[in-house]
GROMACS .gro file of C-alpha atoms in nm:
model
  333
    1MET     CA    1  -0.943   1.076  -1.504
    2LEU     CA    2  -1.358   1.115  -1.333
    3GLN     CA    3  -1.439   0.774  -1.555
    4THR     CA    4  -1.148   0.572  -1.416
    5LEU     CA    5  -1.161   0.699  -1.087
    6PRO     CA    6  -1.296   0.352  -0.937
    7LEU     CA    7  -1.012   0.200  -1.024
    8VAL     CA    8  -0.779   0.451  -0.931
    9LEU     CA    9  -0.933   0.390  -0.575
   10TYR     CA   10  -0.906   0.021  -0.595
   11ILE     CA   11  -0.524   0.001  -0.682
   12ILE     CA   12  -0.527   0.299  -0.412
   13MET     CA   13  -0.656   0.031  -0.147
   14ILE     CA   14  -0.488  -0.318  -0.245
   15GLU     CA   15  -0.162  -0.183  -0.215
   16LEU     CA   16  -0.237   0.023   0.110
   17THR     CA   17  -0.411  -0.316   0.237
   18ILE     CA   18  -0.087  -0.547   0.139
   19GLY     CA   19   0.167  -0.295   0.221
   20SER     CA   20   0.019  -0.290   0.524
   21VAL     CA   21   0.017  -0.610   0.639
   22SER     CA   22   0.322  -0.711   0.493
   23VAL     CA   23   0.462  -0.527   0.708
   24LEU     CA   24   0.274  -0.635   1.022
   25VAL     CA   25   0.373  -0.985   1.001
   26PHE     CA   26   0.733  -0.888   0.951
   27LEU     CA   27   0.662  -0.673   1.283
   28ASP     CA   28   0.533  -1.005   1.480
   29TRP     CA   29   0.809  -1.230   1.283
   30ARG     CA   30   1.096  -1.011   1.441
   31ASN     CA   31   0.882  -1.064   1.796
   32GLU     CA   32   0.957  -0.672   1.846
   33VAL     CA   33   0.692  -0.464   1.908
   34LYS     CA   34   0.332  -0.524   2.177
   35ARG     CA   35   0.072  -0.812   2.159
   36GLY     CA   36  -0.166  -0.531   2.170
   37PHE     CA   37  -0.035  -0.310   1.877
   38LEU     CA   38  -0.086  -0.622   1.600
   39VAL     CA   39  -0.402  -0.784   1.799
   40SER     CA   40  -0.524  -0.364   1.782
   41TYR     CA   41  -0.397  -0.351   1.323
   42ALA     CA   42  -0.443  -0.710   1.259
   43PHE     CA   43  -0.846  -0.628   1.356
   44ILE     CA   44  -0.819  -0.298   1.133
   45TYR     CA   45  -0.607  -0.422   0.828
   46LEU     CA   46  -0.849  -0.772   0.846
   47ALA     CA   47  -1.190  -0.471   0.786
   48LEU     CA   48  -0.969  -0.296   0.543
   49ALA     CA   49  -0.875  -0.577   0.315
   50GLY     CA   50  -1.266  -0.706   0.317
   51LEU     CA   51  -1.310  -0.381   0.260
   52THR     CA   52  -1.145  -0.411  -0.079
   53TYR     CA   53  -1.289  -0.713  -0.174
   54LEU     CA   54  -1.636  -0.618  -0.196
   55PHE     CA   55  -1.485  -0.248  -0.363
   56GLN     CA   56  -1.338  -0.489  -0.601
   57GLN     CA   57  -1.662  -0.703  -0.672
   58ASN     CA   58  -1.851  -0.388  -0.747
   59PHE     CA   59  -1.640  -0.129  -0.931
   60ALA     CA   60  -1.321  -0.382  -1.079
   61THR     CA   61  -1.412  -0.717  -1.179
   62GLY     CA   62  -1.294  -0.922  -1.500
   63GLU     CA   63  -1.601  -0.765  -1.729
   64LEU     CA   64  -1.607  -0.474  -1.623
   65LEU     CA   65  -1.197  -0.464  -1.631
   66ASN     CA   66  -1.280  -0.664  -1.998
   67THR     CA   67  -1.436  -0.316  -2.172
   68TYR     CA   68  -1.088  -0.168  -2.144
   69ARG     CA   69  -0.932  -0.234  -2.440
   70SER     CA   70  -0.560  -0.154  -2.393
   71LEU     CA   71  -0.519  -0.377  -2.095
   72ASP     CA   72  -0.482  -0.722  -2.046
   73HIS     CA   73  -0.819  -0.951  -2.106
   74SER     CA   74  -0.554  -1.288  -1.981
   75TRP     CA   75  -0.555  -1.208  -1.657
   76THR     CA   76  -0.826  -1.005  -1.543
   77GLY     CA   77  -1.016  -1.310  -1.459
   78TRP     CA   78  -0.739  -1.415  -1.219
   79GLN     CA   79  -0.770  -1.105  -0.965
   80THR     CA   80  -1.055  -1.272  -0.759
   81LEU     CA   81  -0.870  -1.560  -0.668
   82PRO     CA   82  -0.602  -1.424  -0.500
   83LEU     CA   83  -0.706  -1.114  -0.319
   84LEU     CA   84  -1.054  -1.361  -0.177
   85LEU     CA   85  -0.812  -1.541  -0.056
   86PHE     CA   86  -0.561  -1.336   0.102
   87PHE     CA   87  -0.864  -1.184   0.285
   88VAL     CA   88  -0.963  -1.565   0.447
   89LEU     CA   89  -0.566  -1.615   0.530
   90LEU     CA   90  -0.620  -1.274   0.718
   91ILE     CA   91  -0.855  -1.414   0.958
   92PRO     CA   92  -0.671  -1.671   1.125
   93TYR     CA   93  -0.350  -1.508   1.085
   94THR     CA   94  -0.614  -1.266   1.333
   95LEU     CA   95  -0.731  -1.537   1.544
   96PHE     CA   96  -0.431  -1.642   1.604
   97LEU     CA   97  -0.282  -1.383   1.783
   98LEU     CA   98  -0.539  -1.319   1.938
   99LEU     CA   99  -0.529  -1.632   2.105
  100ASP     CA  100  -0.194  -1.665   2.211
  101LYS     CA  101  -0.108  -1.414   2.520
  102LYS     CA  102   0.296  -1.466   2.442
  103ALA     CA  103   0.247  -1.307   2.115
  104GLY     CA  104   0.464  -0.977   2.037
  105VAL     CA  105   0.824  -0.869   2.305
  106ASP     CA  106   0.668  -0.925   2.614
  107GLY     CA  107   0.653  -1.316   2.553
  108LYS     CA  108   0.933  -1.322   2.328
  109VAL     CA  109   1.118  -1.189   2.685
  110GLU     CA  110   0.935  -1.418   2.884
  111TYR     CA  111   1.088  -1.745   2.682
  112GLU     CA  112   1.417  -1.598   2.682
  113LYS     CA  113   1.335  -1.604   3.069
  114ALA     CA  114   1.250  -1.952   3.092
  115GLU     CA  115   1.480  -2.073   2.802
  116ASP     CA  116   1.826  -1.920   3.025
  117GLU     CA  117   1.657  -2.118   3.402
  118ALA     CA  118   1.601  -2.405   3.158
  119GLN     CA  119   1.969  -2.361   3.067
  120LYS     CA  120   2.157  -2.351   3.392
  121GLU     CA  121   1.948  -2.589   3.583
  122GLY     CA  122   2.005  -2.830   3.332
  123LYS     CA  123   1.632  -2.858   3.225
  124PRO     CA  124   1.516  -2.958   2.866
  125VAL     CA  125   1.451  -2.608   2.672
  126PRO     CA  126   1.092  -2.469   2.659
  127ARG     CA  127   0.939  -2.547   2.281
  128ARG     CA  128   0.796  -2.261   2.233
  129SER     CA  129   0.389  -2.250   2.155
  130ILE     CA  130   0.219  -2.429   1.889
  131LEU     CA  131   0.034  -2.088   1.838
  132ARG     CA  132   0.285  -1.904   1.730
  133GLY     CA  133   0.390  -2.188   1.477
  134LEU     CA  134   0.061  -2.179   1.328
  135ARG     CA  135   0.010  -1.737   1.370
  136LEU     CA  136   0.348  -1.745   1.162
  137LEU     CA  137   0.255  -2.016   0.894
  138SER     CA  138  -0.092  -1.856   0.842
  139GLY     CA  139   0.087  -1.462   0.832
  140VAL     CA  140   0.327  -1.555   0.563
  141ALA     CA  141   0.058  -1.764   0.343
  142THR     CA  142  -0.115  -1.395   0.403
  143VAL     CA  143   0.148  -1.178   0.212
  144ILE     CA  144   0.223  -1.458   0.015
  145ALA     CA  145  -0.129  -1.456  -0.166
  146GLY     CA  146  -0.102  -1.043  -0.110
  147LEU     CA  147   0.237  -1.059  -0.322
  148VAL     CA  148   0.060  -1.265  -0.626
  149THR     CA  149  -0.244  -1.038  -0.621
  150LEU     CA  150  -0.006  -0.757  -0.680
  151LEU     CA  151   0.150  -0.994  -0.956
  152VAL     CA  152  -0.202  -0.994  -1.087
  153LEU     CA  153  -0.264  -0.670  -1.129
  154GLY     CA  154   0.034  -0.534  -1.293
  155MET     CA  155   0.032  -0.816  -1.534
  156ILE     CA  156  -0.358  -0.716  -1.595
  157PHE     CA  157  -0.203  -0.338  -1.645
  158ARG     CA  158   0.128  -0.405  -1.765
  159PRO     CA  159   0.012  -0.366  -2.136
  160LEU     CA  160   0.012   0.024  -2.043
  161ALA     CA  161   0.371   0.079  -2.038
  162GLY     CA  162   0.542   0.163  -2.368
  163SER     CA  163   0.761  -0.168  -2.401
  164ILE     CA  164   0.814  -0.502  -2.284
  165ALA     CA  165   1.057  -0.369  -2.053
  166GLY     CA  166   0.835  -0.080  -1.935
  167GLY     CA  167   0.603  -0.326  -1.837
  168ALA     CA  168   0.817  -0.523  -1.627
  169PHE     CA  169   0.916  -0.235  -1.421
  170THR     CA  170   0.559  -0.157  -1.406
  171VAL     CA  171   0.452  -0.464  -1.204
  172ALA     CA  172   0.738  -0.405  -1.007
  173GLY     CA  173   0.626  -0.062  -0.965
  174PHE     CA  174   0.288  -0.168  -0.815
  175TYR     CA  175   0.544  -0.366  -0.520
  176ALA     CA  176   0.692  -0.065  -0.422
  177ALA     CA  177   0.381   0.113  -0.425
  178ALA     CA  178   0.240  -0.114  -0.183
  179PHE     CA  179   0.542  -0.107   0.062
  180ALA     CA  180   0.524   0.236   0.006
  181LEU     CA  181   0.175   0.352   0.131
  182GLY     CA  182   0.140   0.024   0.366
  183GLY     CA  183   0.485   0.076   0.555
  184VAL     CA  184   0.408   0.445   0.629
  185MET     CA  185   0.095   0.347   0.715
  186THR     CA  186   0.192   0.112   0.986
  187ALA     CA  187   0.497   0.270   1.101
  188MET     CA  188   0.287   0.569   1.178
  189TRP     CA  189  -0.018   0.357   1.372
  190LEU     CA  190   0.310   0.221   1.551
  191GLY     CA  191   0.460   0.577   1.618
  192HIS     CA  192   0.161   0.626   1.821
  193TRP     CA  193   0.223   0.290   2.004
  194TYR     CA  194   0.527   0.434   2.172
  195LEU     CA  195   0.321   0.710   2.318
  196VAL     CA  196   0.156   0.448   2.539
  197THR     CA  197   0.503   0.258   2.557
  198PRO     CA  198   0.806   0.468   2.538
  199ALA     CA  199   1.050   0.216   2.695
  200LEU     CA  200   0.970   0.005   2.376
  201SER     CA  201   1.301  -0.079   2.158
  202GLU     CA  202   1.297   0.166   1.825
  203ARG     CA  203   1.429  -0.124   1.628
  204PRO     CA  204   1.065  -0.137   1.467
  205LEU     CA  205   0.987   0.143   1.392
  206LEU     CA  206   1.371   0.233   1.233
  207PHE     CA  207   1.276  -0.066   1.044
  208SER     CA  208   0.942   0.005   0.914
  209THR     CA  209   1.060   0.347   0.793
  210SER     CA  210   1.336   0.199   0.611
  211VAL     CA  211   1.064   0.004   0.454
  212VAL     CA  212   0.919   0.325   0.329
  213LEU     CA  213   1.225   0.466   0.186
  214LEU     CA  214   1.395   0.181   0.059
  215ALA     CA  215   1.023   0.207  -0.165
  216ILE     CA  216   1.019   0.549  -0.208
  217ILE     CA  217   1.421   0.479  -0.370
  218ALA     CA  218   1.301   0.220  -0.578
  219GLN     CA  219   0.930   0.374  -0.748
  220ILE     CA  220   1.206   0.725  -0.824
  221ILE     CA  221   1.456   0.428  -1.014
  222PHE     CA  222   1.170   0.199  -1.175
  223LEU     CA  223   0.996   0.578  -1.323
  224PRO     CA  224   1.203   0.669  -1.606
  225LEU     CA  225   1.287   0.295  -1.646
  226THR     CA  226   0.863   0.260  -1.725
  227GLY     CA  227   0.884   0.527  -1.968
  228PRO     CA  228   0.519   0.639  -2.081
  229THR     CA  229   0.230   0.501  -2.131
  230THR     CA  230   0.015   0.428  -2.367
  231SER     CA  231  -0.294   0.551  -2.185
  232HIS     CA  232  -0.118   0.914  -2.195
  233ALA     CA  233  -0.116   0.848  -2.664
  234ASN     CA  234  -0.479   0.733  -2.666
  235GLN     CA  235  -0.529   1.054  -2.452
  236ALA     CA  236  -0.388   1.244  -2.654
  237SER     CA  237  -0.490   1.070  -3.003
  238SER     CA  238  -0.888   1.125  -2.859
  239SER     CA  239  -0.867   1.473  -2.808
  240GLN     CA  240  -0.762   1.533  -3.092
  241PRO     CA  241  -1.053   1.479  -3.356
  242ALA     CA  242  -1.244   1.633  -3.071
  243VAL     CA  243  -1.058   2.024  -3.164
  244VAL     CA  244  -1.085   1.967  -3.532
  245ALA     CA  245  -1.455   1.845  -3.520
  246SER     CA  246  -1.519   2.182  -3.307
  247THR     CA  247  -1.754   2.387  -3.557
  248PRO     CA  248  -1.906   2.751  -3.415
  249THR     CA  249  -2.237   2.728  -3.225
  250PRO     CA  250  -2.522   2.925  -3.322
  251ALA     CA  251  -2.524   3.248  -3.157
  252PRO     CA  252  -2.699   3.221  -2.815
  253THR     CA  253  -2.977   3.261  -2.786
  254GLN     CA  254  -3.226   3.489  -2.505
  255ALA     CA  255  -3.279   3.148  -2.278
  256SER     CA  256  -2.931   3.094  -2.232
  257SER     CA  257  -2.784   3.425  -2.163
  258SER     CA  258  -2.668   3.305  -1.839
  259GLN     CA  259  -2.396   3.126  -1.991
  260VAL     CA  260  -2.036   3.302  -1.860
  261LYS     CA  261  -1.821   3.149  -2.094
  262PRO     CA  262  -1.866   3.269  -2.424
  263ALA     CA  263  -1.987   3.046  -2.704
  264GLY     CA  264  -1.742   2.821  -2.862
  265GLN     CA  265  -1.433   2.905  -2.651
  266PRO     CA  266  -1.225   2.574  -2.600
  267VAL     CA  267  -1.227   2.437  -2.277
  268ILE     CA  268  -0.860   2.487  -2.115
  269THR     CA  269  -0.769   2.226  -1.768
  270PRO     CA  270  -0.584   2.498  -1.505
  271LEU     CA  271  -0.303   2.223  -1.542
  272ASP     CA  272  -0.152   1.972  -1.817
  273THR     CA  273  -0.049   1.631  -1.694
  274GLY     CA  274   0.332   1.740  -1.725
  275ALA     CA  275   0.278   2.018  -1.448
  276ILE     CA  276   0.106   1.752  -1.287
  277SER     CA  277   0.362   1.492  -1.337
  278LEU     CA  278   0.578   1.734  -1.204
  279LEU     CA  279   0.386   1.827  -0.880
  280ARG     CA  280   0.357   1.410  -0.842
  281ILE     CA  281   0.711   1.337  -0.864
  282LEU     CA  282   0.749   1.625  -0.551
  283VAL     CA  283   0.462   1.543  -0.350
  284SER     CA  284   0.606   1.144  -0.383
  285PHE     CA  285   0.954   1.112  -0.378
  286VAL     CA  286   1.102   1.450  -0.261
  287LEU     CA  287   0.912   1.620  -0.019
  288PRO     CA  288   0.856   1.206   0.127
  289LEU     CA  289   1.204   1.113   0.107
  290ILE     CA  290   1.312   1.450   0.277
  291LEU     CA  291   1.022   1.409   0.572
  292GLY     CA  292   1.118   0.997   0.615
  293GLY     CA  293   1.523   1.110   0.617
  294LEU     CA  294   1.430   1.373   0.908
  295SER     CA  295   1.171   1.031   1.137
  296TRP     CA  296   1.430   0.786   1.059
  297LYS     CA  297   1.709   1.046   1.172
  298LEU     CA  298   1.443   1.079   1.443
  299VAL     CA  299   1.355   0.773   1.536
  300ARG     CA  300   1.731   0.693   1.601
  301ASP     CA  301   1.752   0.990   1.826
  302ARG     CA  302   1.359   0.795   2.020
  303SER     CA  303   1.211   1.106   2.005
  304PHE     CA  304   0.895   0.942   1.852
  305GLN     CA  305   0.679   1.175   1.900
  306SER     CA  306   0.874   1.382   1.639
  307ALA     CA  307   0.921   1.121   1.413
  308THR     CA  308   0.552   1.059   1.491
  309GLY     CA  309   0.414   1.348   1.312
  310MET     CA  310   0.644   1.371   1.033
  311LEU     CA  311   0.497   1.031   0.954
  312TYR     CA  312   0.208   1.120   0.934
  313LEU     CA  313   0.329   1.432   0.644
  314VAL     CA  314   0.452   1.115   0.533
  315VAL     CA  315   0.086   0.877   0.549
  316VAL     CA  316  -0.067   1.208   0.424
  317LEU     CA  317   0.224   1.291   0.085
  318THR     CA  318   0.249   0.931  -0.012
  319LEU     CA  319  -0.120   0.845  -0.028
  320ALA     CA  320  -0.194   1.238  -0.279
  321GLY     CA  321   0.145   1.135  -0.462
  322GLU     CA  322  -0.039   0.756  -0.546
  323ILE     CA  323  -0.371   0.942  -0.665
  324MET     CA  324  -0.173   1.122  -0.875
  325ALA     CA  325  -0.014   0.854  -1.018
  326ARG     CA  326  -0.202   0.626  -1.099
  327GLY     CA  327  -0.410   0.848  -1.202
  328LEU     CA  328  -0.171   1.016  -1.525
  329PHE     CA  329  -0.115   0.613  -1.558
  330LEU     CA  330  -0.497   0.547  -1.633
  331MET     CA  331  -0.591   0.883  -1.811
  332GLY     CA  332  -0.724   0.834  -2.168
  333LEU     CA  333  -0.801   0.483  -2.117
   0.00000   0.00000   0.00000
């Protein structure tokens, strides 16, 4: 698992970044959050996207992925372009957000007032800002590039599934994980924003929390349909010769008298993959669904501070669960 740790972290970073940006653009499209929130976290996600691209260039290039025989090498060379395009398109989107002073819910309220006044006075309805159109256009293009990146990533790791149908659900699982991670991260940040602007409508936080719950439910559906991965079989088969070929070691000399484990004894891991899988189900699905449902109810009741605390826990659980899931997925690769 330590050998595949860079790949695990790379997958987590891609899912987190693309999911977070996608939910942020959706919130911008709905025009229900403050401009300050959109600008602040657009810059944060831009930095995270740049870090993800640098991580890919150092630890998950096509040449490095081609050293793993179980992956689909016909797709490894296509992951850099959409990821770079995702990062590059996020730059103008962030700049348009910064330049458009009428972005967010305040600009929407001003436009609706101007529209009502124009209709009452018989004047032409004012046009929406050109910056808004450019911002949303670049935002949609960024999301599309991110979704293509997830598709390429899923196709690279698709052969690890035990069947063709399992490979399709493996690809879909990358999308579900991205919206679960990114959705809860953006929802948690948005919950903090309600502490500054408590009069804000609960609809954007309710929307982002619903995205998280639907993504977790989709992961639960995809889990049995994906089936066991070939990496588990490779790990089991590779570990078998080590047991057969093990020979008693010679008696320790006086220089090795500080050895704690008796010579020739097998090394036993604290938890097997079955126990880790059950722990992953608890951490990734059961607890996040319970806490996410409580958060959704608290948002409906406009208890934003309590809902934000619940979302904190869901962030930790989903991150920990996804790390375990990807570690198990790539075990023995």
